[in-house]
Coordinates of C-alpha atoms (C1' of nucleotides) in Angstrom, one line a residue:
Chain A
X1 CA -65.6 167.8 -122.3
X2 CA -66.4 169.5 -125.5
X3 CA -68.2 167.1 -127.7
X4 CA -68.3 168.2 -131.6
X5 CA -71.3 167.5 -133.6
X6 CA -71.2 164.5 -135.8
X7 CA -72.5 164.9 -139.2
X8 CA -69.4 166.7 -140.8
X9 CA -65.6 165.4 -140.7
X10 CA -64.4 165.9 -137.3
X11 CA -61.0 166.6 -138.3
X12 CA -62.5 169.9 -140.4
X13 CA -64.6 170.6 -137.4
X14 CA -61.2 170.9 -135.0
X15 CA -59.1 172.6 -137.8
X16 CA -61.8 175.3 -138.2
X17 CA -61.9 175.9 -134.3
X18 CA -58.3 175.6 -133.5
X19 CA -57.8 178.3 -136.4
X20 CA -60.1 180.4 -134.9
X21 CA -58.8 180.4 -131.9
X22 CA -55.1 181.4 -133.0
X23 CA -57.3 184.1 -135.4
X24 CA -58.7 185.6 -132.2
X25 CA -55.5 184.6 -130.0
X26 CA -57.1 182.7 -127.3
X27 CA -53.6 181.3 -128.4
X28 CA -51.6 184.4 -128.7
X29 CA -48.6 184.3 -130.8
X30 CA -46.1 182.1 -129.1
X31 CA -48.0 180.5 -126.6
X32 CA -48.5 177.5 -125.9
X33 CA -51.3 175.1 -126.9
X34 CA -52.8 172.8 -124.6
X35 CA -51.6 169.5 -125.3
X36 CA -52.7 166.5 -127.7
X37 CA -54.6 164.7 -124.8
X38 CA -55.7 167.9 -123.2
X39 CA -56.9 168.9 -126.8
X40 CA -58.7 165.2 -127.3
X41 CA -60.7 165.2 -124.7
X42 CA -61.8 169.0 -124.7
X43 CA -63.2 167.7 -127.8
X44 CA -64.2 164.3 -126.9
X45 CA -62.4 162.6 -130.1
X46 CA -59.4 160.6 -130.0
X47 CA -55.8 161.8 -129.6
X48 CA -55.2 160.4 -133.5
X49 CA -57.7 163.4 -134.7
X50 CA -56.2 165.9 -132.6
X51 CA -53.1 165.0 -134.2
X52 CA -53.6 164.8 -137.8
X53 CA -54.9 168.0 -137.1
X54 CA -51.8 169.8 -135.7
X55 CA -50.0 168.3 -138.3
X56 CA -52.0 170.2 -141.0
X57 CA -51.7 173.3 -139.5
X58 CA -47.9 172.4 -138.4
X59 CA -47.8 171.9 -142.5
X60 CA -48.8 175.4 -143.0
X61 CA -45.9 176.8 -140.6
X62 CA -49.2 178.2 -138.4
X63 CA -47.7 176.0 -134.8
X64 CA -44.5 175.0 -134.6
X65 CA -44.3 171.9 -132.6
X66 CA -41.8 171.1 -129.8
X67 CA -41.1 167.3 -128.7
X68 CA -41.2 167.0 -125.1
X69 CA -42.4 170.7 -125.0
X70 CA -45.3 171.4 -126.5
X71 CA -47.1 172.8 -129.4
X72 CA -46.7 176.6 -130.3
X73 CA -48.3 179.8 -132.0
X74 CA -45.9 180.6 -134.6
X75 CA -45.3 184.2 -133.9
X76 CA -44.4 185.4 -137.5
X77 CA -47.5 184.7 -138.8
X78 CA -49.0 188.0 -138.5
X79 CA -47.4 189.5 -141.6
X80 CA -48.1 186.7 -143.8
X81 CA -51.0 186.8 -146.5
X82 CA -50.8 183.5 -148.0
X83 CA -49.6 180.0 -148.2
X84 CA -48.9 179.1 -151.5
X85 CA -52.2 177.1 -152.9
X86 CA -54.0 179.9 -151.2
X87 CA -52.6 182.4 -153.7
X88 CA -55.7 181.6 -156.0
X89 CA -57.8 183.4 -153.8
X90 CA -56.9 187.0 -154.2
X91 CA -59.5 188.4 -152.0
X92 CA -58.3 186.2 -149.2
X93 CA -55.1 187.8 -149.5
X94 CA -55.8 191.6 -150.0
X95 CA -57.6 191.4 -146.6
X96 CA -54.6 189.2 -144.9
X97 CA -52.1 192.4 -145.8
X98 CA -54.9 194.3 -144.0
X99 CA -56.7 196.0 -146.8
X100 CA -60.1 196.1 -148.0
X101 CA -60.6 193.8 -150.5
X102 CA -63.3 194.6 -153.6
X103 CA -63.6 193.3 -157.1
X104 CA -64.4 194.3 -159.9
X105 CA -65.8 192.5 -163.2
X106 CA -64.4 193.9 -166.4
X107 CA -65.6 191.5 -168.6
X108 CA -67.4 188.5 -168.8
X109 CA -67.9 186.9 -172.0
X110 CA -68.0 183.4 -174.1
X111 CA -65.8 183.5 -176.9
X112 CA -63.2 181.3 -178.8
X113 CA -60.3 179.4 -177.1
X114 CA -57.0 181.1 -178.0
X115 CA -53.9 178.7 -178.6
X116 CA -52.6 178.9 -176.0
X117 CA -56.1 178.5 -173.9
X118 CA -56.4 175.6 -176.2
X119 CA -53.7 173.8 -175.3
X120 CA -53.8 174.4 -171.4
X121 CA -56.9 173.1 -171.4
X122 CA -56.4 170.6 -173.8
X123 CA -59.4 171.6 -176.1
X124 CA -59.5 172.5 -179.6
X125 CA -58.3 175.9 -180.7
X126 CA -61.6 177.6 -181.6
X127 CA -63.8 176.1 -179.2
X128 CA -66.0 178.8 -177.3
X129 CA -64.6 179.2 -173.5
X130 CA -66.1 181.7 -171.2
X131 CA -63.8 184.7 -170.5
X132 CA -63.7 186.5 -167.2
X133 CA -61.6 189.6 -166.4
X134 CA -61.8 190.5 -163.4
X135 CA -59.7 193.6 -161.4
X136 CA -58.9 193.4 -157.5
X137 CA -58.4 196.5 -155.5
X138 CA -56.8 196.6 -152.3
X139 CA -58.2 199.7 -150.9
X140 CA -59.2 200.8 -154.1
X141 CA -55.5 200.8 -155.5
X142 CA -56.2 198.2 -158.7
X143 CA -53.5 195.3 -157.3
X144 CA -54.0 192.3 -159.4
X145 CA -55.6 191.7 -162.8
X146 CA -56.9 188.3 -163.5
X147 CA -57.9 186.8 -166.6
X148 CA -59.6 183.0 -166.1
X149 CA -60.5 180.8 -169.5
X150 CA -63.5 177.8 -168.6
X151 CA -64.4 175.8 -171.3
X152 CA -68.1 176.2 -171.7
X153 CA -68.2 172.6 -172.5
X154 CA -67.9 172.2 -168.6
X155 CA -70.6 174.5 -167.7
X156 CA -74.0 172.5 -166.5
X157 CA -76.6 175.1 -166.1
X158 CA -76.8 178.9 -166.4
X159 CA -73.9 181.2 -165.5
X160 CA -75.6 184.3 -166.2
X161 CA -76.4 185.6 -163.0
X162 CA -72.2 185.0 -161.5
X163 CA -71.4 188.4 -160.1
X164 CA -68.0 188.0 -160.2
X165 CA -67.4 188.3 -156.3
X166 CA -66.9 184.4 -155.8
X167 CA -63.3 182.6 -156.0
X168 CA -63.0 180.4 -159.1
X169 CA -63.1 177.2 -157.0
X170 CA -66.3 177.8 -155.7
X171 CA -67.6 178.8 -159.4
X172 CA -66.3 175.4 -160.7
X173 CA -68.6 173.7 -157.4
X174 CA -71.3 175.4 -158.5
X175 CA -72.0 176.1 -162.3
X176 CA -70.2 172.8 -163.4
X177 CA -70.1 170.8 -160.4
X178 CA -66.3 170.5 -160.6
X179 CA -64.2 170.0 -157.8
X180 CA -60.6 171.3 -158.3
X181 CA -57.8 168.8 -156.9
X182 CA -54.6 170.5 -157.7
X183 CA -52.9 173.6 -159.9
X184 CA -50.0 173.3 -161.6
X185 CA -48.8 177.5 -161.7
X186 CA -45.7 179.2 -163.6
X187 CA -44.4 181.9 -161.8
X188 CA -43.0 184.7 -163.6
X189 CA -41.6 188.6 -163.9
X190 CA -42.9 190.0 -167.1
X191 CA -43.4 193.7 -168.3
X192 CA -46.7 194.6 -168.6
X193 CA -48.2 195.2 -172.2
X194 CA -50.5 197.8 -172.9
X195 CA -53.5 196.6 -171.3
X196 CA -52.3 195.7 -167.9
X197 CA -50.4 198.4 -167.5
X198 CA -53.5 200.8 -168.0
X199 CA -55.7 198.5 -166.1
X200 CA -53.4 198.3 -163.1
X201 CA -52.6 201.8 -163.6
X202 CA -48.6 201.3 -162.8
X203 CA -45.8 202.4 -165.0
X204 CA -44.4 200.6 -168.3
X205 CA -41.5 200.1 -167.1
X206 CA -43.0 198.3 -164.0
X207 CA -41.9 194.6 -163.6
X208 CA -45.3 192.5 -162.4
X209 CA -45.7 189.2 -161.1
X210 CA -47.2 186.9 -163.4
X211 CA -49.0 183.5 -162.4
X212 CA -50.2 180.7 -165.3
X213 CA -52.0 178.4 -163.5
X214 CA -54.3 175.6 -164.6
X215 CA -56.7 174.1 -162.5
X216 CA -57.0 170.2 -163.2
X217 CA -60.0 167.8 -161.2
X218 CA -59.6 164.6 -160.1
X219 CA -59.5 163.1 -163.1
X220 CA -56.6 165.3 -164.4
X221 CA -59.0 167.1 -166.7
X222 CA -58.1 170.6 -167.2
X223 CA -60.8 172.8 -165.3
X224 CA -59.6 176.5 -166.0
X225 CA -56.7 178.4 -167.4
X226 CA -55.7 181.5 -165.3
X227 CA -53.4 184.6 -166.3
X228 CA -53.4 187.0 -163.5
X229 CA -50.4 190.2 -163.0
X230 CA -49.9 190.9 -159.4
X231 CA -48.6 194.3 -158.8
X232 CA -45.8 193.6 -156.3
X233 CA -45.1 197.5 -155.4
X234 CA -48.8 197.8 -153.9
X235 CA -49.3 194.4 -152.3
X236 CA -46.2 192.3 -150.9
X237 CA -46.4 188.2 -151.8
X238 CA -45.1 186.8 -148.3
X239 CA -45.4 183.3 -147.5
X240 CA -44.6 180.6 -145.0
X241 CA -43.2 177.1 -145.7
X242 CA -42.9 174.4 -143.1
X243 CA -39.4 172.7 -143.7
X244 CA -38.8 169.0 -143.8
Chain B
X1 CA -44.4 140.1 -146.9
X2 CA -41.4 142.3 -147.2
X3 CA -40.4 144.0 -143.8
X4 CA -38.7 147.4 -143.9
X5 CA -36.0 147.5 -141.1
X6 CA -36.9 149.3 -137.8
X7 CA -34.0 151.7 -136.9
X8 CA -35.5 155.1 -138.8
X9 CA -38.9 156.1 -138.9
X10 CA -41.2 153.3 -141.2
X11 CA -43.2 156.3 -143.1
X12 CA -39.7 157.6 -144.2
X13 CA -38.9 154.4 -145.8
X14 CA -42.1 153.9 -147.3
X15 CA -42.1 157.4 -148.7
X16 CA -38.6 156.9 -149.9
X17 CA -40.0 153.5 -151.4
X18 CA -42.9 154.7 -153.2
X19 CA -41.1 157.8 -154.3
X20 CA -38.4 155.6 -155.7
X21 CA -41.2 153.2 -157.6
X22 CA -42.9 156.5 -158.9
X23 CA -39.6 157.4 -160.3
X24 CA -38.5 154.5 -162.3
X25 CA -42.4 154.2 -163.6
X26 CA -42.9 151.1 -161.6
X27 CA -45.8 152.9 -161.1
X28 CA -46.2 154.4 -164.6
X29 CA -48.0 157.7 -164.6
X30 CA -51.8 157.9 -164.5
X31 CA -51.5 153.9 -163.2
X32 CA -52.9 152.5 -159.9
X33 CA -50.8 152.1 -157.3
X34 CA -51.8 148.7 -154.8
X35 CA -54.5 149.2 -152.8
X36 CA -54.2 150.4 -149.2
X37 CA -54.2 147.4 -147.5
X38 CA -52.0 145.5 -150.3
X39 CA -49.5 148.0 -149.7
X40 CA -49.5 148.0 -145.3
X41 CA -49.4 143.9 -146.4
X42 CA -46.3 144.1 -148.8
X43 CA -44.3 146.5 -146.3
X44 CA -45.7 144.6 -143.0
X45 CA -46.9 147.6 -141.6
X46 CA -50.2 148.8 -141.0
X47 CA -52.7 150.7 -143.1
X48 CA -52.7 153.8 -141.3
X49 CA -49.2 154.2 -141.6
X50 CA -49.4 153.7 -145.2
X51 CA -52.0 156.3 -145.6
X52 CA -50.3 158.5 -143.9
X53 CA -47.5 158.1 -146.5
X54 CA -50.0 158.5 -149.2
X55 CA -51.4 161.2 -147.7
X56 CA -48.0 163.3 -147.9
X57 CA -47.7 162.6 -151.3
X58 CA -51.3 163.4 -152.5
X59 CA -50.2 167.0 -150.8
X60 CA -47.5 167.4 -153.0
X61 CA -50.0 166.4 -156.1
X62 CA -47.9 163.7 -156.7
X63 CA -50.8 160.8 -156.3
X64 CA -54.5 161.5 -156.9
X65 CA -56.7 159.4 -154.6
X66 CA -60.1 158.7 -155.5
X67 CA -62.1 157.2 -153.4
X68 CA -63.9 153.6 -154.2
X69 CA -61.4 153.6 -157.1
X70 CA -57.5 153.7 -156.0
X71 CA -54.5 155.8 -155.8
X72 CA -53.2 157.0 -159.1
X73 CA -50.1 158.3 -160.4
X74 CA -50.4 162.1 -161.4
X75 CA -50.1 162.1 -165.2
X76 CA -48.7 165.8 -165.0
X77 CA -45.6 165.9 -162.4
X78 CA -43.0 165.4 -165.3
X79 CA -42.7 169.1 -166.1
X80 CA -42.7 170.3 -162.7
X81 CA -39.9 171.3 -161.4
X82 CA -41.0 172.1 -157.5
X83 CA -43.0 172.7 -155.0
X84 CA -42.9 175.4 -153.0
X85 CA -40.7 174.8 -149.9
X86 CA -38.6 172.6 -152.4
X87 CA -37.6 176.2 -154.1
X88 CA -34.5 176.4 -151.6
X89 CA -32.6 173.7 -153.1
X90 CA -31.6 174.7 -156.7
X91 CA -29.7 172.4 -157.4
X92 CA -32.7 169.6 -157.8
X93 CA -34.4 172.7 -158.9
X94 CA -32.5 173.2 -161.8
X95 CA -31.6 169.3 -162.8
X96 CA -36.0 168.6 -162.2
X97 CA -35.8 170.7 -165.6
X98 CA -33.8 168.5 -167.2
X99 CA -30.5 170.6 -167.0
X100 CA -27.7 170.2 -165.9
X101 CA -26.4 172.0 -162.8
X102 CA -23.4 173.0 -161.6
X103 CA -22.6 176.0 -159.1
X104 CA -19.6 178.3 -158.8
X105 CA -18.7 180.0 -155.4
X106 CA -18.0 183.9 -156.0
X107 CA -17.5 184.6 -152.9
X108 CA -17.1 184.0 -149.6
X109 CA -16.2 186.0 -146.4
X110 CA -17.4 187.5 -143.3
X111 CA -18.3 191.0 -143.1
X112 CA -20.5 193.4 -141.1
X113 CA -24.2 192.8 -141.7
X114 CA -25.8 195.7 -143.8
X115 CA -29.3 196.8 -141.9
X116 CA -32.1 195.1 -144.0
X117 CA -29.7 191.5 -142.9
X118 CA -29.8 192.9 -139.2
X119 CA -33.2 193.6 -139.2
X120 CA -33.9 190.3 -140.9
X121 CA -31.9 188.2 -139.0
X122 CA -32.5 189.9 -135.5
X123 CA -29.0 191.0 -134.6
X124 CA -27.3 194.0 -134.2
X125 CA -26.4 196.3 -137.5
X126 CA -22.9 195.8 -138.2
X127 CA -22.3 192.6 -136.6
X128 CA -20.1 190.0 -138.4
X129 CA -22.2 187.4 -141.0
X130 CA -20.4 185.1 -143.1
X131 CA -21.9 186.2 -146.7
X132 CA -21.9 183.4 -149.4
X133 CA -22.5 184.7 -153.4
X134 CA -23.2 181.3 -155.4
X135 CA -23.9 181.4 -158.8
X136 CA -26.1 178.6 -160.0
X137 CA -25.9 177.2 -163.4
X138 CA -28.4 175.4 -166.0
X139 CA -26.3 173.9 -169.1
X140 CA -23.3 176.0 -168.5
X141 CA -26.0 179.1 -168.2
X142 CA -25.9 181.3 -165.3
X143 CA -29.5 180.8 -164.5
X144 CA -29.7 182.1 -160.3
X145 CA -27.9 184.1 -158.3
X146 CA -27.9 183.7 -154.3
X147 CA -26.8 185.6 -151.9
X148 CA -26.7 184.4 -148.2
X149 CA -25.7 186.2 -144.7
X150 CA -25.4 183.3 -141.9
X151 CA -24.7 185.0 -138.4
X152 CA -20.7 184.4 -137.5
X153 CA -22.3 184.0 -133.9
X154 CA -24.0 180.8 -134.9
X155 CA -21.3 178.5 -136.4
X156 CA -20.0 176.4 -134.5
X157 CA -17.1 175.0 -135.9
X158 CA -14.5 176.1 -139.3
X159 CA -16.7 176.5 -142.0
X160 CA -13.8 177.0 -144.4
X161 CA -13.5 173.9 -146.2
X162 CA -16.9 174.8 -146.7
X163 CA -17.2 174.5 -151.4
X164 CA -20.0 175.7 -151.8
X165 CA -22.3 172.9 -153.1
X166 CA -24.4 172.1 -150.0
X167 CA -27.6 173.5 -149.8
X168 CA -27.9 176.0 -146.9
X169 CA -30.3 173.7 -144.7
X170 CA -27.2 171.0 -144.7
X171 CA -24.9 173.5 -144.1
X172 CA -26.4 174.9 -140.9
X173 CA -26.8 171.3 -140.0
X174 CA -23.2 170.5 -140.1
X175 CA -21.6 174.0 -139.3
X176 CA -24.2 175.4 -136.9
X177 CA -26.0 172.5 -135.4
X178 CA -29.0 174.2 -136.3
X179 CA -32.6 172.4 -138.1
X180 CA -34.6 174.6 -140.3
X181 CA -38.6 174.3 -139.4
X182 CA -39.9 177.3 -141.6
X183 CA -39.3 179.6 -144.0
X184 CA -41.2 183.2 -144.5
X185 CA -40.5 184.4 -148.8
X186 CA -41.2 187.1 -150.5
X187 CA -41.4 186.8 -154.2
X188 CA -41.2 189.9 -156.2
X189 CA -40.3 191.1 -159.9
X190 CA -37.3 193.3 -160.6
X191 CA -35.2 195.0 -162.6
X192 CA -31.7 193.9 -161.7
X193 CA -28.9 196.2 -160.7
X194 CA -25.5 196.1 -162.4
X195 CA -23.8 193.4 -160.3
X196 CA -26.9 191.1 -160.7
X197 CA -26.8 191.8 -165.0
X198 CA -23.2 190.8 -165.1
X199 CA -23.4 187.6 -163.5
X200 CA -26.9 186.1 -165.1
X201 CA -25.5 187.5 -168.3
X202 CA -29.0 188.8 -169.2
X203 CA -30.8 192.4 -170.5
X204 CA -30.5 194.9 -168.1
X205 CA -34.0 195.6 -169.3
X206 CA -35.1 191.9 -168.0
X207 CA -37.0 191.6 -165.2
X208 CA -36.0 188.6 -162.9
X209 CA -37.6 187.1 -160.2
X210 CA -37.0 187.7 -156.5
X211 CA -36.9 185.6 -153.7
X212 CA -35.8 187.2 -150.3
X213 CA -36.1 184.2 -147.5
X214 CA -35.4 184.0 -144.1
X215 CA -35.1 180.5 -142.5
X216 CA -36.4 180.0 -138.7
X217 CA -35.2 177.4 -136.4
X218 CA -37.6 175.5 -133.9
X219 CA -37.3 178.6 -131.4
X220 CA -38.0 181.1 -134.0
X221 CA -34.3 182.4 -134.4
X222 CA -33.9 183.6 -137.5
X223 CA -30.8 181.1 -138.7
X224 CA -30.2 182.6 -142.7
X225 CA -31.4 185.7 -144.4
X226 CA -31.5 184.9 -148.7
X227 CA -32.1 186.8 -151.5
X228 CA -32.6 185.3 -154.7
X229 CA -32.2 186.3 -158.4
X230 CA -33.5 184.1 -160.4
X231 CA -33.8 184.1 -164.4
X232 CA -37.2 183.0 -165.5
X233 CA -36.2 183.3 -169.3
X234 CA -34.0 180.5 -168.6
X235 CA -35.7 178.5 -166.2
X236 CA -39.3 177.8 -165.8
X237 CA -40.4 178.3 -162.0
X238 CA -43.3 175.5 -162.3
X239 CA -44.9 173.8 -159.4
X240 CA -47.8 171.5 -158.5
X241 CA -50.2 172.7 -155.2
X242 CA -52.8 169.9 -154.1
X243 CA -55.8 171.9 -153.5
X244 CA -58.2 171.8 -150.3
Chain C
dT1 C1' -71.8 143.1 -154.1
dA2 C1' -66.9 143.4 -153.5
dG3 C1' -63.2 146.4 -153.1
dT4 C1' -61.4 150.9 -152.5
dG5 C1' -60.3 155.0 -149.9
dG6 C1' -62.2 158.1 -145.8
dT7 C1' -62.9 158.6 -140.9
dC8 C1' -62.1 157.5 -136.3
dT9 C1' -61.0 155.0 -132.0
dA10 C1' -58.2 153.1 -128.0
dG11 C1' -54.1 152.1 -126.6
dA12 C1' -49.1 150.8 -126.8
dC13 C1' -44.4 152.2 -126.6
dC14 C1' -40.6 155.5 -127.5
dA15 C1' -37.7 160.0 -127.4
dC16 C1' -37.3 164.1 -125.6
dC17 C1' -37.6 168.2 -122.4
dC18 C1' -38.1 170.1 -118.0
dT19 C1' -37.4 170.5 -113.1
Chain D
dG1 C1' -40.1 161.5 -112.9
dG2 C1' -43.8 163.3 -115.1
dG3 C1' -45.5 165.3 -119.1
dT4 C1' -45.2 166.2 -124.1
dG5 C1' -44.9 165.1 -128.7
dG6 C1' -43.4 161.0 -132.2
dT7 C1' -44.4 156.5 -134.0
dC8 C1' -47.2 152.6 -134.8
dT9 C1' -50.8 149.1 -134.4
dA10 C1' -55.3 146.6 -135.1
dG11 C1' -59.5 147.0 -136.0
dA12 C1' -64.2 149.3 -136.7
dC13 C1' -67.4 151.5 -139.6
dC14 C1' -68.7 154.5 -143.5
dA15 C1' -69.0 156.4 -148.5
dC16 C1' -68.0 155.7 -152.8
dT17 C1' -67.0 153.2 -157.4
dA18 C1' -67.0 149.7 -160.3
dC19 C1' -68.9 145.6 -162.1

DNA sequence: TAGTGGTCTAGACCACCCT
DNA sequence: GGGTGGTCTAGACCACTAC
C-alpha cells in the first residue's frame, strides 16, 4: 500500500508513474499490467482513478486493454515519436526517434503582423507581433524550421531574456500567462522557397512537411500562429492512434 | 426526465445525443450547453456518466469546459475536417469539407504481397493479399488515392460482392471478423510516381501527402497495411487537438 | 453566495476470458 | 469458478466564476 501525496491531482500523479514505469519497462513491452484493483490499492486511491487513468493512456494506443484479460504494454510503441497534439513539441520528438535534440534561435524579433498573421490571429494587419525563428537539429542535421507569430498585445512582462530552448506552451504560461486549450493545424506538402531550403539545407526539389497551426485559449482567443517545415527525409513522422 | 433505453452502452447514446444537438445548432456554437447535473437529470443518468461523455468530446476540441462557468460549444470546429484517428474514413473526410464524395473501385484482386506489405503486415513475402485501389473523389475531383493489401489468410468469408464503399474498419468487421484497436501512420511529402499523377490528375511536379498505415487488432496482428496519396491542393487536411 | 465544473470514493452489477 | 475489465450509480468535497 502505496499512498500518493495529496496536494496535486492524483490522477496526474498515477499517469506520471505508470508512464514511467512502461519508460523504464518494469512493464516490458507486452506484458501485462497488474490489474485495476491491484493497481488501486498499490496506490491507495479508488478503482475509478486507476481507471480513468488507463483510459488516457489506452487513448494514446500506449496499453491496449483486454476484457477478461488484462491490461497490456503495447509493444509497437518503441518506434513511435509522437501522438498527434504532441507534434508541437519538436524537441520531444527529435529525442523519441533517438537523436540528440538542440535548438537553435535564428531570430527573435517584434515586428508587424503580416496578413495572413493577421487574420490567424484575428488582429489587425500591422499590429506588432513578436517573431521567433527557431531551427531544430536532430543530431546536428537542421530537421525542422519553425516560425511562431505572438501578438505582443498578449505579452505581460518582459520577454527579453527567453532563450529560445522552451516549447511555445510553456512560453505562453509564462510571459503572458496563457494557457493553450486546443490547436487547430493544416497539414501540408509544399516545396520549399528559398529560405527554408537553405536553412534546412535539403534540396529544391525536396517535398517538406508543412504544419499551420494556431494555438487558441480557453476563451477561443487566438494565442500564436505557427509555420514550421519538417524535413521528412531526416526525421520520420510516426504516430499511434487508438481506434474507436 | 427523459430515459435513454438500456440495451447499448448509456455514454454511447449520450454522446450520439449531444453530438446530434451540436450538429443541428441546438447548441449553437460558442453557447452553453446545460449544466452537468441538468444534463445527468434530463437523460436520468448520473453525473459522472455525463462527464465522462463530455470529457470525450472536450478531447476532440469539440466542447470547451471552463470551470465555475459551463461547457461551451467550440466556435471553430466548422472548418475542420478531422481529427486524427478520424483520417481513415475519407469519405466523412471529404463531405466534413463541404464536398461531395463519391469513390470509384480501380481495382481489386489478390496477388502476392510485395516485401515492404510483408514486412508490414508480418507475413511471409509473396503470400497472397487481396489489394484494393480506390480512388476517392471531392466534386467529381479525384482528390485521394488508396491503396490497401488485406491478408487472403484473414477473411473469413467471400469478400466479392465486396463495392468498394465501406471503410476498411467495416470491412474487416464483416469479412474478417476482426476489430481495429490502433493504428501506427507515417505521414510524409512526395513527389508522386506516374501511376499516382494519372489518377489525381495533378502536376507531376506536386507534392502530395503521404499516409502509409498499418491497422493492429487487440492481439497486435497487423490486420491492413495502407498507403495514402492524398492531394492537399484539393483538400485541406485540417484538424482540431485538445491540448494537455 | 449560488452555481458550475474538477476530483475522488465505495460499491454494485455485468460481460468476457481462462482453466 | 474466479479474476479481469466494462458500465454505472450516488454522493462527497473542492476550486473557480459570476453576480
Amino acid at each position: 500500500m502505496m499512498v500518493v501525496k495529496r496536494p496535486k491531482p492524483i490522477v496526474d500523479q498515477v499517469n506520471s508513474i505508470l508512464r514511467e514505469r512502461i519508460r523504464r519497462q518494469e512493464y516490458p513491452p507486452g506484458g501485462r499490467l497488474p490489474s485495476e484493483s491491484e493497481l488501486a490499492s498499490q496506490f491507495g486511491v479508488s478503482r475509478a482513478t486507476v481507471r480513468s487513468v488507463l483510459a488516457a493512456l489506452a487513448a494514446e494506443g500506449l496499453i491496449v486493454r483486454k476484457q477478461g484479460s488484462g491490461t497490456f504494454v503495447n509493444e509497437r510503441i518503441r518506434d513511435v515519436n509522437t501522438r498527434l497534439g504532441g507534434v508541437l513539441d519538436f524537441t520531444h520528438l527529435i529525442e523519441n526517434s533517438g537523436r540528440q535534440a538542440s535548438i537553435r534561435m535564428v531570430s527573435a524579433q517584434t515586428r508587424a503582423a503580416t496578413e495572413c498573421e493577421a487574420s490567424s490571429l484575428a488582429i489587425t494587419a500591422g499590429e506588432p507581433v513578436l517573431s521567433l525563428v527557431r531551427l531544430f537539429f536532430a543530431d546536428e542535421f537542421p530537421a525542422i524550421l519553425s516560425y511562431n507569430a505572438i501578438p505582443v498585445a498578449l505579452l505581460t512582462g518582459e520577454a527579453s531574456e527567453y532563450d529560445g530552448g522552451m516549447p511555445i506552451h510553456q512560453f505562453l504560461k509564462q510571459y503572458c500567462n496563457q494557457e493553450i486549450v486546443y490547436v487547430i493545424s493544416d497539414i501540408r506538402a509544399t516545396l520549399a522557397n528559398q529560405e527554408v531550403v537553405e536553412m534546412l539545407e535539403c534540396d529544391p526539389s525536396c517535398p517538406l512537411l508543412e504544419l499551420v497551426e494556431i494555438f487558441y485559449n480557453r476563451n477561443n482567443r487566438a494565442l500564436v500562429f505557427g509555420l514550421n517545415y519538417y524535413n521528412d527525409k531526416l526525421l520520420n513522422l510516426r504516430l499511434v492512434q487508438a481506434w474507436g
